[in-house]
Short mmCIF file of C-alpha atoms in Angstrom, two decimals:
data_model
loop_
_atom_site.label_atom_id
_atom_site.label_comp_id
_atom_site.label_asym_id
_atom_site.label_seq_id
_atom_site.Cartn_x
_atom_site.Cartn_y
_atom_site.Cartn_z
CA MET A 1 0.00 0.00 0.00
CA PRO A 2 1.40 3.43 -0.89
CA TYR A 3 1.37 6.20 1.69
CA GLU A 4 -1.31 8.83 2.11
CA THR A 5 -0.65 12.47 2.96
CA LEU A 6 -2.57 13.28 6.12
CA LYS A 7 -4.94 16.24 5.99
CA LEU A 8 -3.09 18.37 8.51
CA SER A 9 -2.38 22.09 8.37
CA THR A 10 1.33 21.87 9.16
CA PRO A 11 4.41 23.54 7.63
CA LYS A 12 5.73 20.11 6.62
CA PRO A 13 3.44 17.27 5.41
CA VAL A 14 2.97 13.98 7.24
CA LEU A 15 3.05 10.83 5.06
CA SER A 16 1.39 7.79 6.61
CA TRP A 17 1.70 4.11 5.73
CA ALA A 18 -0.95 3.23 8.36
CA ASN A 19 -4.36 2.38 6.93
CA HIS A 20 -6.21 3.64 10.00
CA GLU A 21 -7.15 7.12 11.08
CA LEU A 22 -5.01 8.52 13.85
CA GLY A 23 -6.71 9.20 17.18
CA SER A 24 -6.91 12.78 18.44
CA GLU A 25 -3.79 12.42 20.64
CA GLU A 26 -1.84 10.73 17.83
CA THR A 27 -2.90 13.45 15.37
CA LYS A 28 -1.78 16.14 17.81
CA MET A 29 1.60 14.44 18.23
CA ALA A 30 2.11 14.18 14.45
CA LYS A 31 1.15 17.86 14.02
CA ASN A 32 3.52 18.94 16.80
CA VAL A 33 6.52 17.29 15.15
CA ALA A 34 5.63 18.44 11.62
CA SER A 35 5.41 22.03 12.93
CA LEU A 36 9.03 22.21 14.10
CA PRO A 37 11.09 24.61 11.96
CA PHE A 38 14.05 22.26 11.44
CA VAL A 39 12.07 19.23 10.20
CA PHE A 40 13.25 18.29 6.70
CA LYS A 41 10.80 17.78 3.82
CA HIS A 42 8.17 15.64 5.64
CA VAL A 43 7.50 13.26 8.54
CA ALA A 44 6.93 9.57 7.72
CA LEU A 45 4.63 7.34 9.81
CA MET A 46 5.02 3.57 9.62
CA PRO A 47 2.12 1.05 9.64
CA ASP A 48 2.61 0.22 13.34
CA VAL A 49 2.38 3.86 14.47
CA HIS A 50 1.05 4.54 17.97
CA LEU A 51 1.37 7.00 20.87
CA GLY A 52 4.82 7.68 22.26
CA LYS A 53 6.44 10.46 24.24
CA GLY A 54 6.88 13.69 22.31
CA ALA A 55 6.83 11.87 18.98
CA LEU A 56 4.82 8.88 17.78
CA VAL A 57 6.33 5.41 18.03
CA GLY A 58 6.61 4.29 14.42
CA SER A 59 7.69 7.70 13.12
CA VAL A 60 10.71 8.66 11.01
CA ILE A 61 11.85 12.25 11.50
CA ALA A 62 14.54 13.80 9.32
CA THR A 63 15.96 17.07 10.64
CA LYS A 64 18.45 19.73 9.57
CA GLU A 65 20.86 21.24 12.11
CA ALA A 66 18.96 19.92 15.15
CA ILE A 67 17.99 16.74 16.98
CA ILE A 68 15.26 15.92 19.54
CA PRO A 69 16.51 13.59 22.32
CA ALA A 70 13.02 12.55 23.47
CA ALA A 71 12.14 11.57 19.90
CA VAL A 72 15.00 9.08 19.92
CA GLY A 73 13.68 7.94 23.30
CA VAL A 74 15.22 6.43 26.42
CA ASP A 75 15.90 2.89 25.17
CA VAL A 76 18.66 4.12 22.88
CA GLY A 77 19.69 1.59 20.25
CA CYS A 78 16.86 -0.79 21.07
CA GLY A 79 16.57 -3.26 18.23
CA MET A 80 16.67 -6.87 17.12
CA CYS A 81 19.03 -9.53 15.94
CA ALA A 82 18.34 -12.86 14.26
CA VAL A 83 20.48 -15.81 13.17
CA LYS A 84 19.55 -18.61 10.77
CA LEU A 85 21.23 -21.88 11.79
CA PRO A 86 21.83 -25.06 9.72
CA PHE A 87 19.27 -27.04 11.76
CA ILE A 88 15.67 -28.08 11.14
CA GLY A 89 12.62 -28.25 13.37
CA GLU A 90 12.77 -31.99 14.07
CA GLN A 91 16.16 -31.51 15.74
CA VAL A 92 14.66 -29.42 18.57
CA GLU A 93 11.62 -31.61 19.20
CA GLY A 94 11.40 -32.67 22.85
CA LYS A 95 14.23 -30.27 23.79
CA LEU A 96 12.42 -26.94 24.03
CA LYS A 97 11.76 -26.92 27.78
CA LYS A 98 15.42 -27.66 28.55
CA ILE A 99 16.58 -25.02 26.05
CA ARG A 100 14.27 -22.45 27.69
CA GLN A 101 15.59 -23.30 31.15
CA GLU A 102 19.17 -22.93 29.96
CA ILE A 103 18.42 -19.58 28.31
CA GLU A 104 16.83 -18.32 31.53
CA ALA A 105 19.90 -19.49 33.49
CA ALA A 106 22.42 -17.96 31.05
CA ILE A 107 20.77 -14.63 30.16
CA PRO A 108 19.52 -12.30 32.92
CA VAL A 109 16.08 -10.75 32.36
CA GLY A 110 14.16 -7.87 33.95
CA PHE A 111 16.33 -5.85 36.38
CA ASN A 112 18.84 -8.69 36.78
CA ASP A 113 22.45 -8.51 35.58
CA ASN A 114 25.36 -10.90 35.07
CA LYS A 115 27.23 -12.12 38.14
CA GLU A 116 30.40 -12.66 36.09
CA ILE A 117 31.71 -10.49 33.26
CA GLU A 118 32.99 -12.37 30.23
CA LYS A 119 36.02 -11.45 28.11
CA ALA A 120 33.98 -10.31 25.12
CA VAL A 121 32.50 -7.63 27.40
CA THR A 122 35.68 -6.46 29.19
CA ASN A 123 37.58 -6.31 25.87
CA TRP A 124 35.08 -3.88 24.29
CA GLN A 125 36.91 -0.69 23.29
CA GLY A 126 33.84 1.36 24.28
CA TRP A 127 34.91 1.22 27.92
CA ARG A 128 37.91 3.40 27.06
CA GLU A 129 35.45 6.10 25.99
CA PHE A 130 33.28 5.83 29.12
CA LYS A 131 35.08 8.78 30.76
CA ASP A 132 33.85 11.01 27.92
CA LEU A 133 30.17 10.27 28.64
CA HIS A 134 27.81 12.53 30.63
CA SER A 135 29.18 13.35 34.11
CA LYS A 136 26.05 11.98 35.80
CA VAL A 137 26.68 8.41 34.56
CA GLN A 138 30.32 8.17 35.63
CA ASN A 139 29.34 6.00 38.62
CA LEU A 140 27.56 3.49 36.37
CA GLU A 141 30.46 1.84 34.51
CA SER A 142 30.46 -1.28 36.71
CA LYS A 143 26.65 -1.66 36.36
CA ALA A 144 26.87 -1.14 32.59
CA MET A 145 29.50 -3.89 32.36
CA LYS A 146 27.38 -6.30 34.38
CA GLN A 147 24.29 -5.54 32.30
CA MET A 148 26.05 -6.09 28.98
CA GLY A 149 24.55 -9.39 27.80
CA SER A 150 21.22 -9.01 29.63
CA LEU A 151 17.72 -8.74 28.18
CA GLY A 152 15.83 -6.18 30.25
CA GLY A 153 12.06 -6.17 30.69
CA GLY A 154 8.86 -5.00 28.98
CA ASN A 155 8.50 -6.24 25.43
CA HIS A 156 12.09 -7.49 25.15
CA PHE A 157 12.31 -11.19 24.29
CA ILE A 158 14.36 -14.16 23.14
CA GLU A 159 12.75 -16.58 20.68
CA LEU A 160 13.54 -19.80 18.87
CA CYS A 161 11.63 -19.87 15.59
CA LEU A 162 11.03 -22.00 12.51
CA ASP A 163 10.61 -20.56 9.02
CA ALA A 164 8.26 -21.85 6.31
CA GLU A 165 10.95 -24.35 5.18
CA ASN A 166 11.33 -25.63 8.79
CA ASN A 167 14.77 -24.02 9.30
CA VAL A 168 15.76 -23.01 12.84
CA TRP A 169 16.17 -19.29 13.61
CA LEU A 170 17.27 -17.57 16.81
CA MET A 171 15.89 -14.09 17.44
CA LEU A 172 16.04 -11.53 20.23
CA HIS A 173 14.94 -7.98 21.04
CA SER A 174 16.83 -5.70 23.46
CA GLY A 175 18.52 -2.31 23.85
CA SER A 176 21.06 -0.32 25.84
CA ARG A 177 19.73 -1.21 29.29
CA HIS A 178 20.08 1.15 32.30
CA ILE A 179 23.09 3.06 30.95
CA GLY A 180 21.28 4.03 27.72
CA ASN A 181 18.23 5.10 29.71
CA MET A 182 20.27 7.26 32.09
CA LEU A 183 22.23 8.91 29.27
CA ALA A 184 19.00 9.73 27.44
CA GLN A 185 17.22 11.06 30.54
CA ASN A 186 20.09 13.38 31.42
CA HIS A 187 20.25 14.85 27.91
CA ILE A 188 16.45 15.20 27.70
CA ASP A 189 16.57 17.15 30.98
CA THR A 190 19.32 19.39 29.57
CA ALA A 191 17.33 20.05 26.38
CA LYS A 192 14.24 20.98 28.39
CA HIS A 193 16.29 23.27 30.63
CA LEU A 194 17.80 25.06 27.61
CA ALA A 195 14.35 25.44 26.03
CA LYS A 196 13.07 27.02 29.24
CA LEU A 197 16.02 29.42 29.48
CA ALA A 198 15.55 30.46 25.84
CA GLU A 199 11.76 30.75 26.38
CA LEU A 200 11.15 28.59 23.33
CA LYS A 201 7.48 28.20 22.43
CA LEU A 202 7.38 24.44 21.85
CA PRO A 203 4.14 22.59 21.03
CA ASP A 204 5.22 19.95 23.59
CA PRO A 205 8.01 20.20 26.22
CA ASP A 206 9.19 16.72 25.13
CA LEU A 207 10.16 18.21 21.76
CA ALA A 208 13.01 20.21 23.30
CA TYR A 209 16.01 19.97 20.97
CA PHE A 210 19.73 20.57 20.57
CA VAL A 211 21.12 22.73 17.77
CA SER A 212 24.14 21.43 15.86
CA GLY A 213 27.38 23.32 16.51
CA THR A 214 26.62 23.69 20.23
CA PRO A 215 28.49 21.83 23.01
CA GLU A 216 25.20 20.27 24.17
CA PHE A 217 24.52 18.84 20.71
CA ALA A 218 28.07 17.43 20.49
CA ALA A 219 27.80 15.85 23.95
CA TYR A 220 24.44 14.25 23.14
CA TRP A 221 25.60 12.96 19.76
CA ASN A 222 28.70 11.40 21.36
CA ASP A 223 26.66 9.66 24.07
CA LEU A 224 23.98 8.59 21.61
CA GLN A 225 26.48 6.85 19.33
CA TRP A 226 28.14 5.18 22.33
CA ALA A 227 24.80 3.83 23.61
CA GLN A 228 23.87 2.59 20.14
CA HIS A 229 27.13 0.63 19.93
CA TYR A 230 26.52 -0.72 23.45
CA ALA A 231 23.03 -1.90 22.44
CA ARG A 232 24.30 -3.70 19.33
CA LEU A 233 27.05 -5.49 21.27
CA ASN A 234 24.57 -6.33 24.04
CA ARG A 235 22.50 -8.25 21.47
CA ASP A 236 25.60 -9.92 20.01
CA ILE A 237 26.70 -11.16 23.47
CA MET A 238 23.26 -12.63 24.22
CA MET A 239 22.97 -14.18 20.76
CA ALA A 240 26.36 -15.90 21.17
CA ARG A 241 25.16 -17.49 24.45
CA PHE A 242 21.80 -18.44 22.91
CA LYS A 243 23.56 -20.02 19.91
CA ARG A 244 25.84 -22.10 22.18
CA ILE A 245 22.81 -23.38 24.12
CA VAL A 246 21.04 -24.50 20.94
CA GLU A 247 24.24 -26.04 19.51
CA LYS A 248 24.72 -27.97 22.74
CA ALA A 249 21.13 -29.31 22.56
CA ILE A 250 21.32 -30.29 18.89
CA ALA A 251 24.97 -30.82 17.92
CA GLY A 252 26.65 -31.73 21.22
CA GLY A 253 28.15 -28.26 21.50
CA LYS A 254 29.89 -28.26 18.09
CA PRO A 255 30.00 -24.66 16.75
CA THR A 256 28.05 -24.03 13.54
CA LYS A 257 28.30 -21.30 10.92
CA PRO A 258 25.14 -19.17 10.67
CA LEU A 259 23.47 -19.11 7.26
CA LEU A 260 22.33 -15.51 7.77
CA GLU A 261 22.84 -12.91 10.53
CA VAL A 262 20.86 -9.69 11.00
CA ASN A 263 21.32 -7.02 13.71
CA CYS A 264 19.35 -3.77 13.40
CA HIS A 265 18.36 -0.84 15.62
CA HIS A 266 14.84 0.54 15.69
CA ASN A 267 15.21 3.39 18.27
CA TYR A 268 18.12 5.53 17.11
CA SER A 269 19.45 8.41 15.07
CA GLU A 270 22.10 8.57 12.32
CA LYS A 271 23.43 10.99 9.73
CA GLU A 272 22.17 9.97 6.29
CA VAL A 273 21.74 11.49 2.83
CA HIS A 274 18.16 11.83 1.57
CA PHE A 275 16.90 13.83 -1.40
CA GLY A 276 20.48 14.94 -2.00
CA GLU A 277 21.02 16.46 1.44
CA GLU A 278 22.73 15.28 4.61
CA VAL A 279 20.20 15.09 7.45
CA TYR A 280 19.80 13.56 10.90
CA VAL A 281 17.33 10.70 10.64
CA THR A 282 15.61 9.66 13.86
CA ARG A 283 13.78 6.36 13.70
CA LYS A 284 11.54 6.06 16.74
CA GLY A 285 10.23 2.52 16.42
CA ALA A 286 11.30 2.08 12.78
CA VAL A 287 13.97 0.06 10.96
CA ARG A 288 16.29 1.24 8.20
CA ALA A 289 15.22 -0.35 4.92
CA ALA A 290 17.64 0.96 2.31
CA GLU A 291 18.03 -1.22 -0.77
CA GLN A 292 19.45 -4.63 0.23
CA ASP A 293 19.32 -3.79 3.98
CA TYR A 294 18.17 -6.77 6.03
CA GLY A 295 15.69 -6.02 8.80
CA ILE A 296 13.49 -7.79 11.33
CA ILE A 297 9.78 -7.11 11.87
CA PRO A 298 8.45 -9.20 14.78
CA GLY A 299 4.82 -9.94 15.50
CA SER A 300 3.62 -10.47 19.05
CA MET A 301 4.33 -13.49 21.25
CA GLY A 302 2.43 -16.25 19.45
CA ALA A 303 2.28 -14.52 16.05
CA LYS A 304 4.47 -14.59 12.95
CA SER A 305 7.63 -12.52 12.50
CA PHE A 306 9.43 -11.50 9.32
CA ILE A 307 12.98 -11.19 8.05
CA VAL A 308 12.85 -8.53 5.34
CA LYS A 309 15.03 -6.82 2.78
CA GLY A 310 14.64 -3.08 2.13
CA LYS A 311 13.45 -1.62 -1.16
CA GLY A 312 15.04 1.80 -0.55
CA ASN A 313 11.82 3.83 -0.65
CA HIS A 314 12.99 7.42 -0.18
CA ASP A 315 9.55 8.77 0.73
CA SER A 316 9.85 6.70 3.94
CA TYR A 317 13.49 7.84 4.33
CA CYS A 318 14.33 4.20 3.50
CA SER A 319 12.47 2.86 6.55
CA CYS A 320 9.89 0.27 7.57
CA SER A 321 7.94 -0.69 10.69
CA HIS A 322 9.66 -2.25 13.71
CA GLY A 323 6.86 -4.65 14.62
CA ALA A 324 3.13 -5.10 14.82
CA GLY A 325 2.61 -2.15 17.17
CA ARG A 326 0.42 -2.14 20.25
CA LEU A 327 -3.34 -2.10 19.80
CA MET A 328 -3.93 -1.28 23.46
CA SER A 329 -1.98 -0.16 26.50
CA ARG A 330 -0.47 -2.62 28.97
CA THR A 331 -3.01 -1.55 31.60
CA LYS A 332 -5.94 -2.13 29.23
CA ALA A 333 -4.55 -5.52 28.16
CA LYS A 334 -4.33 -6.66 31.78
CA LYS A 335 -7.96 -5.63 32.33
CA GLN A 336 -9.28 -7.13 29.09
CA PHE A 337 -7.49 -10.50 28.99
CA SER A 338 -7.31 -13.38 31.45
CA LEU A 339 -4.71 -16.08 32.11
CA ASP A 340 -6.90 -18.50 30.15
CA ASP A 341 -6.77 -16.13 27.15
CA LEU A 342 -2.96 -16.07 27.37
CA ILE A 343 -2.74 -19.87 27.52
CA GLN A 344 -5.08 -20.18 24.53
CA GLN A 345 -3.28 -17.52 22.43
CA THR A 346 0.18 -19.01 23.08
CA GLN A 347 -0.82 -22.63 22.49
CA GLY A 348 2.05 -24.74 21.17
CA ILE A 349 4.72 -22.26 22.31
CA GLU A 350 7.21 -23.06 25.06
CA CYS A 351 6.96 -19.91 27.18
CA ARG A 352 5.85 -18.43 30.47
CA LYS A 353 2.10 -18.70 30.92
CA ASP A 354 1.40 -16.60 34.00
CA GLU A 355 -0.26 -13.31 34.93
CA GLY A 356 3.09 -11.48 34.80
CA VAL A 357 3.08 -11.50 30.98
CA ILE A 358 -0.63 -10.94 30.22
CA ASP A 359 0.20 -7.41 28.96
CA GLU A 360 2.29 -9.07 26.20
CA ILE A 361 -0.59 -11.30 24.98
CA PRO A 362 -0.91 -11.41 21.16
CA GLY A 363 -4.39 -9.85 21.35
CA ALA A 364 -2.84 -6.61 22.69
CA TYR A 365 -1.02 -6.09 19.37
CA LYS A 366 -2.11 -5.22 15.85
CA PRO A 367 -2.40 -8.16 13.39
CA ILE A 368 1.08 -8.48 11.88
CA ASP A 369 -0.20 -9.64 8.44
CA GLU A 370 -2.12 -6.38 8.09
CA VAL A 371 0.95 -4.35 9.06
CA MET A 372 3.04 -6.19 6.45
CA LYS A 373 0.50 -5.55 3.66
CA GLN A 374 0.70 -1.83 4.35
CA GLN A 375 4.45 -1.70 3.65
CA SER A 376 4.82 -3.85 0.54
CA ASP A 377 6.43 -0.83 -1.15
CA LEU A 378 9.02 -0.57 1.64
CA VAL A 379 10.30 -4.14 2.05
CA GLU A 380 10.22 -7.61 0.56
CA VAL A 381 9.83 -10.65 2.81
CA VAL A 382 12.88 -12.93 2.93
CA ALA A 383 11.60 -15.38 5.56
CA THR A 384 8.40 -15.84 7.57
CA LEU A 385 9.08 -17.11 11.09
CA LYS A 386 6.84 -18.73 13.70
CA GLN A 387 8.14 -18.90 17.27
CA ILE A 388 8.11 -22.21 19.12
CA LEU A 389 9.91 -20.92 22.22
CA CYS A 390 9.77 -17.49 23.85
CA VAL A 391 11.54 -16.01 26.89
CA LYS A 392 10.10 -12.63 27.94
CA GLY A 393 12.00 -9.91 29.76
#
């Protein structure tokens, strides 16, 4: 489905790949962003768009000479990685419960961290740059080290999947943990403070921004890139452990060569060239989908997920959705669904089936097939995955 230009009276247009009308709060949020003077050309909304903080989740915002920290968000570098292994479904039959138990023992979830720090973590060159990060996080280096290789909570997950040809895939979703959150919060506070001092008339205080060429912009950009690298390595560390667990269960621990590896952010900002100009592209709940880029679009727990390849659609700033997108809030999901609903909707999947994960029930998310139809001009599907094991954060 091609995009539609929303009927909004804003200085810059808003192009939407969602086939539903935005609610009043969502419309207001889209208008607020499209009204900012430094927004480049237009704002692009992905099919999974929904309410966020300051800017909509599922929005792609290209800017000139400025960046909005709250639009990037607090889970800096949050994203996904997936690995296709040379195994087939029959090889994991009868082993899923044990694999899940070993994942839960090897990879901390929620607020937990690692008790021991492995070499791949201590050897990361990023620690040498830690002293250059925001002064208010200087006491967090030890915590950041211990959390490297941990999942976090909320909608973060680890899944073992099968594709349509019965091949085994490993997939996980995580970000930059506490250190990324603290870096983001401190810079958001600074941006709001500067906006107040300058008496800027912003449509929303969460749209406070930094102007390029200022020390505050340079400090934020430095910390942002660091946190994005941390998030990517965090996923790599967990995936390496996950891969060893599956290899042990299937091949007696013999290392295997992945057939395909994908690792992509969906909460981040980068410098890119679009329409012949260098701009800052912030993807808040969106994946880069330049031509030949591999990406991951997960459904909910119990639904299909997709490995995709970008088509390089410049109207979307070469982007696509980052998932199905929530249909309802966590609070509403807990009120609307019961434990029986969760058990029924996750039938056949080795996962937690308790009241602690009811807010992640498939029924709380948009139908992923519908979301995929709406972005056929943005990506092509490389593999369709169905999870058979899921560990939630």
